[in-house]
Amino acid sequence: MSADSPLLSIENLHVEVEDKEILKGVNLVINVGETHALMGRNGSGKSTLSYTLMGHPKYKVTGGCMKYKGQDITEMPTDERARLGLTLAFQYPVAIPGVSVSNFLRASVKAVRGQEIPVKEFRKELKEVMDRLGVPKQFLSRYVNDGFSGGEKKRLEIMQLALLKPQMAILDETDSGLDIDALKTVSEGVNSLVSKDSAILLITHYQRILNYVKPDHVHVFHEGKIVLSGGPELSTKLEEHGYDWVTQELASTTA
Amino acid sequence: MSTITREGVDNLSIDRGEPEWLKVFRVNALEKFLQSPNPSIKSDTWRKTRVDKLNLAEIKTSSPAFQSPGNKTEQQVLERFSERAGAVFSTTGNSWRVDLDEKLEKAGVVFVPIDEAIKNHAESLKTLLESETRNIDESKDKFDWMQEALFNCGAYLEIPANLVIEKPFLVVNKLDKSEAGCSLFPRVLIKAGKHSKVSVVNAFVCDDELDSTVDGDVKKLSLVNARNLIHAEAGSSVSYIEVQALGDNCFMVGKSTGNVTADASISTLTVGVGGYQLKSEISTRLLEAGAHGAMLGVVFGDMNEHMSYNTIQEHAAPNTTSDINFRVALKDEAVSAYQGNIKVDKVAQKTNAYQTNKNLLLGKSAKADSIPKLEILANDVKCSHGATVGPVDQDQVFYLMVRGLDKKTAEELIVAGFFDTVLESLPDKVANDWIHDLIKTKIHKERA
Ligand SMILES: Nc1ncnc2c1ncn2[C@@H]1O[C@H](COP(=O)(O)OP(=O)(O)OP(=O)(O)O)[C@@H](O)[C@H]1O
Ligand SMILES: [Mg+2]
C-alpha cells in the first residue's frame, strides 16, 4: 500500500441477492484515521453493502470492485479479508449453539493474529476488554449469541472488535437496541477502534451515537447507492427532517 | 465355517460348565434363530442398513485362547478411567475382572464377568434373563436369538439398596481384529437396588492398526452382537454410557433395554463413532409412576459408514416422563437412519414424552433420515417430537469466517458445538473428555 492510497475504496459496486439487484453502483473512499457514518432508510441496502464487503457467498458482485489497502478483494474469501484487518459487527449476530463465547474468542484471536497466544496473556487481555465494555464474566461460558438479549449481543460484537483490533471495522447498527448507559460504553468502544492507522464505517439510524462518535463524513444511502455525502451537519439535518427532502432533491436534479 | 449350530451351542455350554437351565435357554434361542428369516432392509428397523452384506457363514463363533489385556487400545481406555469403581474386560469369548474397589465389594457390590455370575449369582441372573424373554419374545429378530444362543462374555453388576457411587464402572469389549470374521457376543446386566445411584461406561473398541481387512474387493466383516439390560429399582438412578468406536470392517448390532420402576431414572448416552455398520436399538420402559428415562445420542459417521439407531420410549404407567435428544453428523458418503418410537399405553395418563433428532450433513453425498413413530393410546399426555436434516448453516460459517476462522476450522467448531449441546449435561468429566477426543479425531480425519 502506498502511503496516500485509501484504506478502503469501493468503485461502482453492483450486487445481486437471489437474482435481484440490491446495490446499484456504490462509490466510497475511506482513508486511515477517518470515521464514516452511513445512514438511510430501511431496506436501502446498507447491510447488503456490509455483507458484500466481507464476502458473504449469497451476495454476488455483478459489477465494480472493492479495494482494501490497494488490493482488489472482490474475489477474496471472507476469512482472508478478516485476517487482513477487515471485519464487521453484525446487525443481527447469528446464534451458534454449542460453541462457547470463550472458545470462539480464542479461535478467532488465534486466526487473526496468526498464532496461539498463551492462556494467561489471553485471559488478561480479555479481562481488560470485558471490564472496559461492561461484559459480565458469565457471558464467556455461554454459547455464541445464543439466548442473549438484543443489547447484550451488540455489546459482545463490540467486545470482539475491541479484542481483534481490526484496521477497518464496519459497524452495522451496533447502536440499535442499546440502553442509554450501554450506548455510552459501546460508543467509547467504537471510538477506541479509531487511530491514525485505522478507520470505521458506522451504519446507523440515529444521531445519538454520533454525539459520541464524531464522524468526519456522513453518507446517505438510497435505493442501493450513496446519493448524498457531507460533514457531521448532515446527520443533524436528517435527524430533524427525515429523508424526504433528500429524495425530493434527487428527483428534481434527475428530472 | 459358521459355528452357529446346535453342536456349537452345546459345546459352548459344556466347555463353560454351564447349568442345565442355561443350556435349555440357549438351545431354545438357537432354534428360534434357525427359524427366523434374515432381517430385511425393507423392514422398519433394518432399513438403510447393510445387513445383506454380512455373511453369517463367514463369522467364526468359537472362542480362541485366553488373552490378557496388554494391548494398547484397551489399556488406553483403562488409563483414562483411572478413577473408577471397577473394570471388566472382554475380548473374543472371554471376560475377566480387572479390578473392583475394595470398599464397594465389602458394601455388597457385585461386579463380575458374566460366566462367574452364572456360577455364583444364578438366581438373580436367571430372573433377569427370563423376565426379558417373557416380555418381548415376539419382537425378537434373528440377531436377538443369536445373541441369546451365543453370549459368551460381558459383565454382571448389582448395586445394593441405598448405595450411592459416583465413580463409573467400566466395561471394555475389544473385538480382536487380527482375524477377519471374528465375533463378540457380550452381554451386560445391571441391577440397581432401591435408591442406589450408579454409572456405567460400556465401551466397544478395536485396534486401529488392524483396520480394513480387504480380500480382493470384498471386505471381510467382523461381528459384534451386544445385549445390555438395566433394571432400575424404585428411587434408583442409573447413568449408562455406551461408546461404539469400532473399525471400518466391524458390523455391530446392539440392543439395550432399560426397565425403570417407581421414581427411578435411567439416563443413557449412546456414542457411535466407528463401524462398517452400527445398528442399535435403545429402549427405555417406564413401568411405574414417577419413572424417568433420558436417552441421548451422539453419532458421527464418515466415509462409507452406515449408522442406524432406533429408540423406543415406552410409557407403561401413569405419571412417567421421557426425554430423547439424538444428534447425528455425517461426513463424506456416510448414511444414517433414525427411528424414534414413542409408545404410550392406555393406562399411562399424564405422560410427558419429548423427542428431538437433529442431523447435520457435512458431506455432499451424506444421507440422513429420521422417522418418528407414535403409538399413543392414553388421552391425557404431553408429547412432542421434532427432527431436522440439513447442511451446516452458512450464516454460522460466515459469522466465524468474518472473525478470521478458515472455512474448515469454522465447520469443525460448529460440529463440535452441535454435539456439545448434548454432552454438556454429562456429569462424568472423564467420559466427556474421551467422547470429545473421539469426535475431535474424527472431525480432523482427512480422507485417505
Ligand atoms: N438474503 C436476502 N434475500 C432476499 N432479499 C434480500 C436479502 N438480503 C437483502 N435483501 C433485500 O435487499 C434489500 C436491502 O436490504 P438490507 O438488509 O441491505 O437493508 P438495510 O439498508 O440494511 O435495512 P435496515 O435499515 O432495515 O437494516 C431489502 O429489500 C432486502 O429485503
Ligand atoms: Mg441493515
PDB file of C-alpha atoms and ligand atoms in Angstrom, chain A residues 47 91 172-173, ligand 2:
ATOM      1  CA  SER A  47     -26.421  -4.296   5.377  1.00  0.00           C
ATOM      2  CA  GLN A  91     -26.680  -6.018  12.793  1.00  0.00           C
ATOM      3  CA  ASP A 172     -23.832  -2.308  11.253  1.00  0.00           C
ATOM      4  CA  GLU A 173     -26.304  -0.684  13.636  1.00  0.00           C
TER       5      GLU A 173
HETATM    6 MG    MG C   2     -29.426  -3.359   7.859  1.00  0.00          MG
END
